[in-house]
mmCIF file of C-alpha atoms and ligand atoms in Angstrom:
data_model
loop_
_atom_site.group_PDB
_atom_site.id
_atom_site.type_symbol
_atom_site.label_atom_id
_atom_site.label_comp_id
_atom_site.label_asym_id
_atom_site.label_seq_id
_atom_site.Cartn_x
_atom_site.Cartn_y
_atom_site.Cartn_z
ATOM 1 C CA UNK A 1 145.496 53.120 132.776
ATOM 2 C CA UNK A 2 146.990 55.201 129.923
ATOM 3 C CA UNK A 3 149.076 58.058 131.224
ATOM 4 C CA UNK A 4 146.724 60.700 129.848
ATOM 5 C CA UNK A 5 143.919 59.460 132.065
ATOM 6 C CA UNK A 6 145.929 60.398 135.105
ATOM 7 C CA UNK A 7 144.846 63.817 136.312
ATOM 8 C CA UNK A 8 147.349 66.626 136.409
ATOM 9 C CA UNK A 9 149.327 67.747 139.416
ATOM 10 C CA UNK A 10 147.105 67.415 142.524
ATOM 11 C CA UNK A 11 148.230 70.869 143.665
ATOM 12 C CA UNK A 12 146.714 72.353 140.491
ATOM 13 C CA UNK A 13 143.005 73.239 140.395
ATOM 14 C CA UNK A 14 141.896 73.845 136.794
ATOM 15 C CA UNK A 15 138.259 74.172 137.969
ATOM 16 C CA UNK A 16 139.318 77.208 139.984
ATOM 17 C CA UNK A 17 140.619 78.837 136.763
ATOM 18 C CA UNK A 18 137.235 78.316 135.116
ATOM 19 C CA UNK A 19 135.433 79.750 138.149
ATOM 20 C CA UNK A 20 137.736 82.787 138.151
ATOM 21 C CA UNK A 21 137.198 83.379 134.437
ATOM 22 C CA UNK A 22 133.443 83.367 135.082
ATOM 23 C CA UNK A 23 133.955 85.799 137.955
ATOM 24 C CA UNK A 24 135.946 88.095 135.651
ATOM 25 C CA UNK A 25 133.225 87.840 133.021
ATOM 26 C CA UNK A 26 130.659 88.858 135.623
ATOM 27 C CA UNK A 27 132.764 91.856 136.572
ATOM 28 C CA UNK A 28 133.812 93.187 133.154
ATOM 29 C CA UNK A 29 131.299 92.008 130.539
ATOM 30 C CA UNK A 30 127.800 93.066 129.551
ATOM 31 C CA UNK A 31 125.134 91.471 127.336
ATOM 32 C CA UNK A 32 127.322 92.187 124.278
ATOM 33 C CA UNK A 33 130.444 90.497 125.592
ATOM 34 C CA UNK A 34 133.756 91.421 127.284
ATOM 35 C CA UNK A 35 134.428 95.168 127.590
ATOM 36 C CA UNK A 36 137.998 95.292 128.860
ATOM 37 C CA UNK A 37 139.397 97.688 126.264
ATOM 38 C CA UNK A 38 142.928 98.717 127.266
ATOM 39 C CA UNK A 39 143.425 101.879 129.342
ATOM 40 C CA UNK A 40 139.687 102.168 130.133
ATOM 41 C CA UNK A 41 138.089 101.969 133.622
ATOM 42 C CA UNK A 42 136.921 98.379 133.087
ATOM 43 C CA UNK A 43 140.390 97.259 132.065
ATOM 44 C CA UNK A 44 141.748 98.906 135.211
ATOM 45 C CA UNK A 45 139.041 97.111 137.217
ATOM 46 C CA UNK A 46 140.097 93.788 135.674
ATOM 47 C CA UNK A 47 143.697 94.466 136.680
ATOM 48 C CA UNK A 48 142.730 95.426 140.233
ATOM 49 C CA UNK A 49 140.817 92.152 140.434
ATOM 50 C CA UNK A 50 143.886 90.289 139.102
ATOM 51 C CA UNK A 51 146.117 91.930 141.720
ATOM 52 C CA UNK A 52 143.724 90.788 144.455
ATOM 53 C CA UNK A 53 143.893 87.214 143.119
ATOM 54 C CA UNK A 54 147.697 87.358 143.130
ATOM 55 C CA UNK A 55 147.932 89.163 146.444
ATOM 56 C CA UNK A 56 147.457 85.921 148.360
ATOM 57 C CA UNK A 57 150.826 84.701 147.025
ATOM 58 C CA UNK A 58 154.222 85.933 148.277
ATOM 59 C CA UNK A 59 155.005 87.540 144.930
ATOM 60 C CA UNK A 60 156.342 90.888 143.845
ATOM 61 C CA UNK A 61 153.973 92.822 141.530
ATOM 62 C CA UNK A 62 154.841 95.926 139.542
ATOM 63 C CA UNK A 63 153.893 97.788 136.364
ATOM 64 C CA UNK A 64 156.729 98.422 133.888
ATOM 65 C CA UNK A 65 157.444 101.547 131.810
ATOM 66 C CA UNK A 66 154.986 100.440 129.101
ATOM 67 C CA UNK A 67 152.126 99.582 131.454
ATOM 68 C CA UNK A 68 152.692 95.809 131.409
ATOM 69 C CA UNK A 69 151.896 94.167 134.752
ATOM 70 C CA UNK A 70 154.604 91.773 136.024
ATOM 71 C CA UNK A 71 154.239 89.281 138.866
ATOM 72 C CA UNK A 72 157.446 87.647 140.039
ATOM 73 C CA UNK A 73 157.980 84.544 142.171
ATOM 74 C CA UNK A 74 161.712 84.486 142.935
ATOM 75 C CA UNK A 75 163.500 81.192 142.481
ATOM 76 C CA UNK A 76 166.925 79.706 143.222
ATOM 77 C CA UNK A 77 168.123 81.123 139.901
ATOM 78 C CA UNK A 78 167.481 84.596 138.440
ATOM 79 C CA UNK A 79 166.927 82.971 135.059
ATOM 80 C CA UNK A 80 163.226 83.357 134.471
ATOM 81 C CA UNK A 81 160.381 81.380 132.997
ATOM 82 C CA UNK A 82 157.876 83.909 131.606
ATOM 83 C CA UNK A 83 154.169 83.158 131.187
ATOM 84 C CA UNK A 84 152.188 85.779 129.273
ATOM 85 C CA UNK A 85 148.689 86.869 128.382
ATOM 86 C CA UNK A 86 146.526 89.974 128.176
ATOM 87 C CA UNK A 87 143.587 91.130 130.268
ATOM 88 C CA UNK A 88 142.461 93.614 127.612
ATOM 89 C CA UNK A 89 139.757 92.648 125.118
ATOM 90 C CA UNK A 90 138.233 94.079 121.963
ATOM 91 C CA UNK A 91 134.851 95.801 122.509
ATOM 92 C CA UNK A 92 132.137 93.104 122.649
ATOM 93 C CA UNK A 93 134.877 90.497 122.917
ATOM 94 C CA UNK A 94 134.909 86.885 124.047
ATOM 95 C CA UNK A 95 135.343 85.709 127.620
ATOM 96 C CA UNK A 96 138.573 83.752 127.032
ATOM 97 C CA UNK A 97 140.766 85.671 124.585
ATOM 98 C CA UNK A 98 143.829 86.790 126.525
ATOM 99 C CA UNK A 99 142.549 86.328 130.078
ATOM 100 C CA UNK A 100 142.525 82.515 129.842
ATOM 101 C CA UNK A 101 146.308 82.731 129.393
ATOM 102 C CA UNK A 102 146.662 85.050 132.393
ATOM 103 C CA UNK A 103 144.401 83.062 134.715
ATOM 104 C CA UNK A 104 146.015 79.735 133.776
ATOM 105 C CA UNK A 105 149.299 81.457 134.638
ATOM 106 C CA UNK A 106 147.919 82.483 138.052
ATOM 107 C CA UNK A 107 146.940 78.888 138.811
ATOM 108 C CA UNK A 108 150.366 77.643 137.714
ATOM 109 C CA UNK A 109 152.070 80.205 139.979
ATOM 110 C CA UNK A 110 149.971 78.885 142.876
ATOM 111 C CA UNK A 111 150.935 75.301 142.045
ATOM 112 C CA UNK A 112 154.649 76.099 141.708
ATOM 113 C CA UNK A 113 154.601 78.098 144.932
ATOM 114 C CA UNK A 114 152.944 75.216 146.797
ATOM 115 C CA UNK A 115 155.132 72.514 145.312
ATOM 116 C CA UNK A 116 158.461 74.271 145.911
ATOM 117 C CA UNK A 117 157.448 75.947 149.198
ATOM 118 C CA UNK A 118 157.860 79.415 147.697
ATOM 119 C CA UNK A 119 161.321 78.802 146.184
ATOM 120 C CA UNK A 120 161.220 77.159 142.713
ATOM 121 C CA UNK A 121 164.492 76.241 140.957
ATOM 122 C CA UNK A 122 164.116 79.155 138.514
ATOM 123 C CA UNK A 123 162.313 82.483 138.804
ATOM 124 C CA UNK A 124 158.752 82.402 137.454
ATOM 125 C CA UNK A 125 157.122 85.566 136.104
ATOM 126 C CA UNK A 126 153.610 86.225 134.854
ATOM 127 C CA UNK A 127 153.129 89.176 132.501
ATOM 128 C CA UNK A 128 149.823 90.809 131.596
ATOM 129 C CA UNK A 129 150.715 92.724 128.418
ATOM 130 C CA UNK A 130 149.136 96.151 127.952
ATOM 131 C CA UNK A 131 146.865 96.682 124.945
ATOM 132 C CA UNK A 132 147.454 93.481 123.018
ATOM 133 C CA UNK A 133 144.323 94.025 120.959
ATOM 134 C CA UNK A 134 144.931 97.576 119.734
ATOM 135 C CA UNK A 135 141.153 98.005 119.701
ATOM 136 C CA UNK A 136 141.247 101.667 120.629
ATOM 137 C CA UNK A 137 144.226 102.992 118.654
ATOM 138 C CA UNK A 138 144.378 100.469 115.807
ATOM 139 C CA UNK A 139 147.867 99.247 116.772
ATOM 140 C CA UNK A 140 147.999 95.795 118.325
ATOM 141 C CA UNK A 141 150.739 94.318 120.562
ATOM 142 C CA UNK A 142 151.509 97.724 122.129
ATOM 143 C CA UNK A 143 152.991 96.580 125.447
ATOM 144 C CA UNK A 144 154.923 93.623 124.076
ATOM 145 C CA UNK A 145 156.316 95.551 121.093
ATOM 146 C CA UNK A 146 157.442 98.359 123.426
ATOM 147 C CA UNK A 147 159.125 95.771 125.645
ATOM 148 C CA UNK A 148 160.715 94.031 122.646
ATOM 149 C CA UNK A 149 161.898 97.386 121.277
ATOM 150 C CA UNK A 150 160.141 97.006 117.924
ATOM 151 C CA UNK A 151 157.431 99.638 118.540
ATOM 152 C CA UNK A 152 157.574 102.392 115.900
ATOM 153 C CA UNK A 153 157.618 105.460 118.179
ATOM 154 C CA UNK A 154 156.945 107.991 115.405
ATOM 155 C CA UNK A 155 153.869 106.129 114.253
ATOM 156 C CA UNK A 156 152.601 105.372 117.774
ATOM 157 C CA UNK A 157 153.058 108.969 118.942
ATOM 158 C CA UNK A 158 150.490 110.165 116.385
ATOM 159 C CA UNK A 159 147.810 107.501 116.992
ATOM 160 C CA UNK A 160 144.375 108.803 118.038
ATOM 161 C CA UNK A 161 141.213 107.054 119.179
ATOM 162 C CA UNK A 162 137.777 107.860 117.737
ATOM 163 C CA UNK A 163 137.370 110.732 120.222
ATOM 164 C CA UNK A 164 140.640 112.316 119.107
ATOM 165 C CA UNK A 165 142.558 111.341 122.264
ATOM 166 C CA UNK A 166 146.187 110.518 121.445
ATOM 167 C CA UNK A 167 147.898 107.353 122.615
ATOM 168 C CA UNK A 168 150.442 109.366 124.674
ATOM 169 C CA UNK A 169 147.555 111.138 126.475
ATOM 170 C CA UNK A 170 145.672 107.879 127.102
ATOM 171 C CA UNK A 171 148.872 106.387 128.525
ATOM 172 C CA UNK A 172 149.476 109.416 130.744
ATOM 173 C CA UNK A 173 146.007 108.920 132.234
ATOM 174 C CA UNK A 174 147.074 105.472 133.474
ATOM 175 C CA UNK A 175 150.491 106.668 134.666
ATOM 176 C CA UNK A 176 152.600 105.642 131.652
ATOM 177 C CA UNK A 177 154.971 108.140 130.058
ATOM 178 C CA UNK A 178 154.999 107.517 126.306
ATOM 179 C CA UNK A 179 158.570 108.583 125.607
ATOM 180 C CA UNK A 180 159.876 106.048 128.142
ATOM 181 C CA UNK A 181 157.875 102.960 127.120
ATOM 182 C CA UNK A 182 160.876 101.135 125.641
ATOM 183 C CA UNK A 183 162.557 101.187 129.080
ATOM 184 C CA UNK A 184 160.287 98.189 129.711
ATOM 185 C CA UNK A 185 162.796 96.154 127.685
ATOM 186 C CA UNK A 186 164.823 95.738 130.895
ATOM 187 C CA UNK A 187 162.173 93.224 132.017
ATOM 188 C CA UNK A 188 163.453 90.687 129.474
ATOM 189 C CA UNK A 189 167.000 90.724 130.849
ATOM 190 C CA UNK A 190 166.879 87.280 132.503
ATOM 191 C CA UNK A 191 164.156 85.781 130.316
ATOM 192 C CA UNK A 192 165.084 82.170 129.566
ATOM 193 C CA UNK A 193 161.787 81.043 128.003
ATOM 194 C CA UNK A 194 158.347 82.464 127.239
ATOM 195 C CA UNK A 195 155.099 80.452 127.285
ATOM 196 C CA UNK A 196 151.677 81.585 126.121
ATOM 197 C CA UNK A 197 148.409 79.688 126.147
ATOM 198 C CA UNK A 198 145.630 80.957 123.871
ATOM 199 C CA UNK A 199 142.339 79.928 122.367
ATOM 200 C CA UNK A 200 142.971 79.033 118.747
ATOM 201 C CA UNK A 201 140.522 81.609 117.316
ATOM 202 C CA UNK A 202 140.214 79.433 114.208
ATOM 203 C CA UNK A 203 138.652 76.062 113.268
ATOM 204 C CA UNK A 204 141.701 73.789 112.807
ATOM 205 C CA UNK A 205 141.555 71.919 116.144
ATOM 206 C CA UNK A 206 137.747 71.880 116.027
ATOM 207 C CA UNK A 207 137.774 70.238 112.578
ATOM 208 C CA UNK A 208 140.300 67.662 113.787
ATOM 209 C CA UNK A 209 138.260 67.101 116.962
ATOM 210 C CA UNK A 210 141.358 67.710 119.090
ATOM 211 C CA UNK A 211 141.405 69.733 122.307
ATOM 212 C CA UNK A 212 144.979 71.070 122.212
ATOM 213 C CA UNK A 213 147.792 71.893 119.807
ATOM 214 C CA UNK A 214 151.440 73.000 119.865
ATOM 215 C CA UNK A 215 152.010 76.178 117.880
ATOM 216 C CA UNK A 216 154.879 76.212 115.395
ATOM 217 C CA UNK A 217 155.107 79.989 115.143
ATOM 218 C CA UNK A 218 153.250 82.989 113.826
ATOM 219 C CA UNK A 219 152.848 83.611 110.127
ATOM 220 C CA UNK A 220 154.900 86.192 108.290
ATOM 221 C CA UNK A 221 152.757 88.684 106.413
ATOM 222 C CA UNK A 222 153.189 90.501 103.076
ATOM 223 C CA UNK A 223 150.452 93.077 102.520
ATOM 224 C CA UNK A 224 150.257 95.042 99.254
ATOM 225 C CA UNK A 225 147.994 97.289 97.232
ATOM 226 C CA UNK A 226 147.988 96.306 93.546
ATOM 227 C CA UNK A 227 146.726 98.907 91.080
ATOM 228 C CA UNK A 228 145.842 98.048 87.472
ATOM 229 C CA UNK A 229 145.754 101.096 85.170
ATOM 230 C CA UNK A 230 143.573 100.780 82.035
ATOM 231 C CA UNK A 231 141.448 103.208 80.075
ATOM 232 C CA UNK A 232 137.912 104.470 80.687
ATOM 233 C CA UNK A 233 135.707 103.959 77.651
ATOM 234 C CA UNK A 234 131.995 104.043 76.849
ATOM 235 C CA UNK A 235 130.313 100.758 77.673
ATOM 236 C CA UNK A 236 128.123 100.928 74.565
ATOM 237 C CA UNK A 237 130.483 102.116 71.869
ATOM 238 C CA UNK A 238 133.696 100.252 72.742
ATOM 239 C CA UNK A 239 133.997 96.801 71.151
ATOM 240 C CA UNK A 240 135.200 94.059 73.503
ATOM 241 C CA UNK A 241 138.482 93.598 71.642
ATOM 242 C CA UNK A 242 139.376 97.303 71.938
ATOM 243 C CA UNK A 243 139.113 97.602 75.702
ATOM 244 C CA UNK A 244 141.854 98.242 78.268
ATOM 245 C CA UNK A 245 139.832 96.880 81.156
ATOM 246 C CA UNK A 246 141.642 97.282 84.489
ATOM 247 C CA UNK A 247 139.038 95.177 86.274
ATOM 248 C CA UNK A 248 139.490 92.186 83.948
ATOM 249 C CA UNK A 249 143.187 91.974 84.853
ATOM 250 C CA UNK A 250 142.488 92.454 88.570
ATOM 251 C CA UNK A 251 139.723 89.851 88.557
ATOM 252 C CA UNK A 252 142.061 87.197 87.120
ATOM 253 C CA UNK A 253 144.091 87.573 90.325
ATOM 254 C CA UNK A 254 141.247 86.111 92.361
ATOM 255 C CA UNK A 255 141.499 82.443 91.284
ATOM 256 C CA UNK A 256 145.268 82.869 90.877
ATOM 257 C CA UNK A 257 145.881 83.546 94.595
ATOM 258 C CA UNK A 258 143.992 80.345 95.473
ATOM 259 C CA UNK A 259 146.362 78.449 93.188
ATOM 260 C CA UNK A 260 149.398 80.145 94.756
ATOM 261 C CA UNK A 261 148.238 79.544 98.338
ATOM 262 C CA UNK A 262 147.394 75.922 97.518
ATOM 263 C CA UNK A 263 150.778 75.302 95.933
ATOM 264 C CA UNK A 264 152.775 76.697 98.871
ATOM 265 C CA UNK A 265 150.504 75.870 101.801
ATOM 266 C CA UNK A 266 149.995 79.469 102.947
ATOM 267 C CA UNK A 267 146.988 81.782 102.879
ATOM 268 C CA UNK A 268 146.255 84.640 100.460
ATOM 269 C CA UNK A 269 143.388 87.121 100.596
ATOM 270 C CA UNK A 270 142.151 89.844 98.281
ATOM 271 C CA UNK A 271 140.192 91.837 100.834
ATOM 272 C CA UNK A 272 139.365 95.006 98.969
ATOM 273 C CA UNK A 273 138.567 96.034 95.390
ATOM 274 C CA UNK A 274 137.932 99.628 94.303
ATOM 275 C CA UNK A 275 137.122 100.558 90.709
ATOM 276 C CA UNK A 276 137.315 103.956 89.012
ATOM 277 C CA UNK A 277 135.377 105.675 87.608
ATOM 278 C CA UNK A 278 133.066 103.130 89.219
ATOM 279 C CA UNK A 279 130.015 103.861 87.083
ATOM 280 C CA UNK A 280 127.802 101.433 85.237
ATOM 281 C CA UNK A 281 128.470 102.906 81.779
ATOM 282 C CA UNK A 282 132.281 102.867 81.732
ATOM 283 C CA UNK A 283 134.994 100.286 81.266
ATOM 284 C CA UNK A 284 137.134 100.337 84.458
ATOM 285 C CA UNK A 285 140.029 102.741 84.125
ATOM 286 C CA UNK A 286 141.708 101.924 87.413
ATOM 287 C CA UNK A 287 141.262 98.964 89.735
ATOM 288 C CA UNK A 288 142.940 98.823 93.152
ATOM 289 C CA UNK A 289 142.955 95.527 95.045
ATOM 290 C CA UNK A 290 144.701 94.604 98.269
ATOM 291 C CA UNK A 291 146.586 91.343 98.712
ATOM 292 C CA UNK A 292 147.414 89.859 102.132
ATOM 293 C CA UNK A 293 149.742 86.826 102.002
ATOM 294 C CA UNK A 294 150.814 84.783 105.040
ATOM 295 C CA UNK A 295 153.155 81.858 105.553
ATOM 296 C CA UNK A 296 155.207 80.379 108.381
ATOM 297 C CA UNK A 297 158.253 79.950 106.136
ATOM 298 C CA UNK A 298 160.043 83.120 104.964
ATOM 299 C CA UNK A 299 161.267 81.589 101.681
ATOM 300 C CA UNK A 300 157.807 80.274 100.829
ATOM 301 C CA UNK A 301 156.270 83.651 101.656
ATOM 302 C CA UNK A 302 158.766 85.378 99.339
ATOM 303 C CA UNK A 303 157.956 82.839 96.620
ATOM 304 C CA UNK A 304 154.207 83.434 97.006
ATOM 305 C CA UNK A 305 154.793 87.177 96.559
ATOM 306 C CA UNK A 306 157.044 86.565 93.557
ATOM 307 C CA UNK A 307 154.400 84.419 91.861
ATOM 308 C CA UNK A 308 151.658 86.967 92.550
ATOM 309 C CA UNK A 309 153.806 89.688 90.971
ATOM 310 C CA UNK A 310 154.529 87.546 87.905
ATOM 311 C CA UNK A 311 150.836 86.714 87.509
ATOM 312 C CA UNK A 312 149.798 90.369 87.825
ATOM 313 C CA UNK A 313 152.317 91.360 85.153
ATOM 314 C CA UNK A 314 151.073 88.574 82.886
ATOM 315 C CA UNK A 315 147.393 89.530 83.296
ATOM 316 C CA UNK A 316 148.234 93.200 82.734
ATOM 317 C CA UNK A 317 150.107 92.306 79.534
ATOM 318 C CA UNK A 318 147.229 90.167 78.245
ATOM 319 C CA UNK A 319 144.801 93.045 78.744
ATOM 320 C CA UNK A 320 146.952 95.918 77.567
ATOM 321 C CA UNK A 321 146.957 97.594 80.983
ATOM 322 C CA UNK A 322 149.718 98.592 83.413
ATOM 323 C CA UNK A 323 150.189 97.363 86.952
ATOM 324 C CA UNK A 324 151.892 98.973 89.968
ATOM 325 C CA UNK A 325 152.526 97.602 93.470
ATOM 326 C CA UNK A 326 152.699 99.359 96.810
ATOM 327 C CA UNK A 327 153.732 97.561 100.018
ATOM 328 C CA UNK A 328 151.321 98.370 102.859
ATOM 329 C CA UNK A 329 152.904 96.307 105.637
ATOM 330 C CA UNK A 330 155.102 93.292 106.230
ATOM 331 C CA UNK A 331 156.325 91.214 109.144
ATOM 332 C CA UNK A 332 158.686 88.263 109.128
ATOM 333 C CA UNK A 333 157.486 84.812 110.246
ATOM 334 C CA UNK A 334 158.317 84.122 113.893
ATOM 335 C CA UNK A 335 159.033 80.406 114.248
ATOM 336 C CA UNK A 336 158.924 79.166 117.835
ATOM 337 C CA UNK A 337 161.735 77.267 119.555
ATOM 338 C CA UNK A 338 162.084 73.658 118.288
ATOM 339 C CA UNK A 339 162.897 72.193 121.725
ATOM 340 C CA UNK A 340 159.983 74.017 123.327
ATOM 341 C CA UNK A 341 157.687 72.802 120.554
ATOM 342 C CA UNK A 342 158.757 69.262 121.464
ATOM 343 C CA UNK A 343 158.139 69.926 125.189
ATOM 344 C CA UNK A 344 154.710 71.347 124.365
ATOM 345 C CA UNK A 345 153.823 68.298 122.254
ATOM 346 C CA UNK A 346 154.902 66.006 125.098
ATOM 347 C CA UNK A 347 152.869 67.955 127.688
ATOM 348 C CA UNK A 348 149.785 67.754 125.462
ATOM 349 C CA UNK A 349 150.255 64.046 124.750
ATOM 350 C CA UNK A 350 150.633 63.300 128.430
ATOM 351 C CA UNK A 351 147.425 65.207 129.159
ATOM 352 C CA UNK A 352 145.112 64.068 126.385
ATOM 353 C CA UNK A 353 146.899 61.308 124.512
ATOM 354 C CA UNK A 354 147.312 63.122 121.215
ATOM 355 C CA UNK A 355 148.874 66.360 120.047
ATOM 356 C CA UNK A 356 148.864 68.331 116.823
ATOM 357 C CA UNK A 357 151.230 70.988 115.497
ATOM 358 C CA UNK A 358 149.814 74.053 113.769
ATOM 359 C CA UNK A 359 150.899 77.575 112.808
ATOM 360 C CA UNK A 360 149.179 80.684 114.128
ATOM 361 C CA UNK A 361 147.504 82.956 111.580
ATOM 362 C CA UNK A 362 146.868 85.772 114.061
ATOM 363 C CA UNK A 363 149.800 87.568 115.652
ATOM 364 C CA UNK A 364 150.247 87.315 119.410
ATOM 365 C CA UNK A 365 152.483 88.921 122.032
ATOM 366 C CA UNK A 366 154.564 85.733 121.762
ATOM 367 C CA UNK A 367 155.682 86.857 118.281
ATOM 368 C CA UNK A 368 157.252 89.993 119.782
ATOM 369 C CA UNK A 369 159.030 88.024 122.508
ATOM 370 C CA UNK A 370 160.289 85.449 119.976
ATOM 371 C CA UNK A 371 161.487 88.340 117.802
ATOM 372 C CA UNK A 372 164.112 89.360 120.383
ATOM 373 C CA UNK A 373 165.460 85.823 120.642
ATOM 374 C CA UNK A 374 163.779 84.560 123.822
ATOM 375 C CA UNK A 375 162.930 80.849 123.286
ATOM 376 C CA UNK A 376 159.157 80.936 122.857
ATOM 377 C CA UNK A 377 156.239 78.539 122.497
ATOM 378 C CA UNK A 378 152.453 78.836 122.414
ATOM 379 C CA UNK A 379 149.788 76.250 123.160
ATOM 380 C CA UNK A 380 146.354 76.471 121.546
ATOM 381 C CA UNK A 381 143.091 75.160 122.939
ATOM 382 C CA UNK A 382 140.174 74.453 120.635
ATOM 383 C CA UNK A 383 137.662 77.259 119.982
ATOM 384 C CA UNK A 384 134.044 76.187 119.687
ATOM 385 C CA UNK A 385 132.577 77.567 116.445
ATOM 386 C CA UNK A 386 136.207 78.398 115.501
ATOM 387 C CA UNK A 387 135.343 81.996 116.347
ATOM 388 C CA UNK A 388 136.843 84.761 118.487
ATOM 389 C CA UNK A 389 136.579 88.538 118.902
ATOM 390 C CA UNK A 390 132.890 87.884 119.376
ATOM 391 C CA UNK A 391 130.706 87.292 122.422
ATOM 392 C CA UNK A 392 129.928 83.772 121.132
ATOM 393 C CA UNK A 393 133.601 82.832 121.568
ATOM 394 C CA UNK A 394 133.691 79.718 123.736
ATOM 395 C CA UNK A 395 135.590 76.548 124.637
ATOM 396 C CA UNK A 396 134.196 73.408 126.254
ATOM 397 C CA UNK A 397 134.861 73.359 130.001
ATOM 398 C CA UNK A 398 136.487 69.936 129.750
ATOM 399 C CA UNK A 399 138.916 71.422 127.205
ATOM 400 C CA UNK A 400 139.587 74.392 129.489
ATOM 401 C CA UNK A 401 140.508 71.971 132.263
ATOM 402 C CA UNK A 402 142.775 70.020 129.916
ATOM 403 C CA UNK A 403 144.522 73.163 128.707
ATOM 404 C CA UNK A 404 145.336 74.317 132.247
ATOM 405 C CA UNK A 405 146.696 70.846 133.042
ATOM 406 C CA UNK A 406 148.759 70.586 129.862
ATOM 407 C CA UNK A 407 150.034 74.158 130.164
ATOM 408 C CA UNK A 408 151.092 73.441 133.735
ATOM 409 C CA UNK A 409 153.000 70.356 132.555
ATOM 410 C CA UNK A 410 154.653 72.493 129.888
ATOM 411 C CA UNK A 411 155.648 75.043 132.556
ATOM 412 C CA UNK A 412 157.173 72.298 134.728
ATOM 413 C CA UNK A 413 159.078 70.780 131.805
ATOM 414 C CA UNK A 414 160.294 74.206 130.722
ATOM 415 C CA UNK A 415 161.568 75.017 134.230
ATOM 416 C CA UNK A 416 163.620 71.814 134.091
ATOM 417 C CA UNK A 417 164.790 72.743 130.571
ATOM 418 C CA UNK A 418 165.939 76.175 131.797
ATOM 419 C CA UNK A 419 167.700 74.646 134.796
ATOM 420 C CA UNK A 420 169.614 72.301 132.435
ATOM 421 C CA UNK A 421 170.882 75.136 130.190
HETATM 422 ZN ZN1 ZN B 1 144.429 87.355 122.433
#
């Protein structure tokens, strides 16, 4: 019998995780999907439910200064294995995004507790990050960025939801004092490794017909506005060879970014295009496009930006227009830990015979934890339809079982890895 046909640890019950996820869906979803937006009553209800699930274990549970919920099973060593996820969802969200990670973590805590009679070799901690999605205030990774110390306090202080409620006021309502949120960083003091399971939210594993993958890291992002400045002119009286057409130069960028992305193996998107004066009878005077470029490798990302800038200058020159750039946002790539990637691959292979390595396009809390130097790894499970942030988000139950098994094997291997350090 090949090793991957052996079930997982007999103390682990992946079917219980699926049943609990369905129970959570029943409690916090409606006909449009999951409604666990952070800091709202239904999110609080989801957390109360989670506490009741954990309450049967001899664990210590507390909320940190940023509203992250930590569950700790003390081990022989204070050095801690962290397992993370998020109970919050976008409005009308899927039933697995974020809470699959948390509930798999709960099952793994139960297994470790049973196997080591309440005293594992290292401390094991489950964290439910607060407001991963940023659905209400437009700023994702709130709890993990506060904990990692990278949260921009000035920017966050001024954030408001659509009803005009500020983030500090929303936090106060759930007992979190905004000015102290970075005190949560103390939680990472003994962190020796961080693991996060997540649905892929894209089609890569689906297209390869593979259930699970080891994540190499999260993409770095360069996001810019590019403005081409030409000259407005009458559409009837201006000969084609006399035009300074800002749109012509901008439009040439569209096929160019496909060439650049193809050459370097990243992704590039022009997501917005605004023309001025924007009327049917005028040559375009000004054209503003946005460019979002992502790559796992910092040097390749810088090269993609360089080539886009050179191309924009060339197209501007050809058309007799000017071009200016404005950086909107950037984040460095966050590669995960090479030894943990290898452990993740091995856990997946042992569970389903074959693994695959892939980068993550979306950011996750894991990127924040990796950013402060804690060895980090993520595991992805296939998304049906390759879709998330939608009520149709789904994963086959057999794949859910496999992911809990493989993630548990990864946790066990990582505990041994920490103990060896
Ligand atoms: Zn998520």
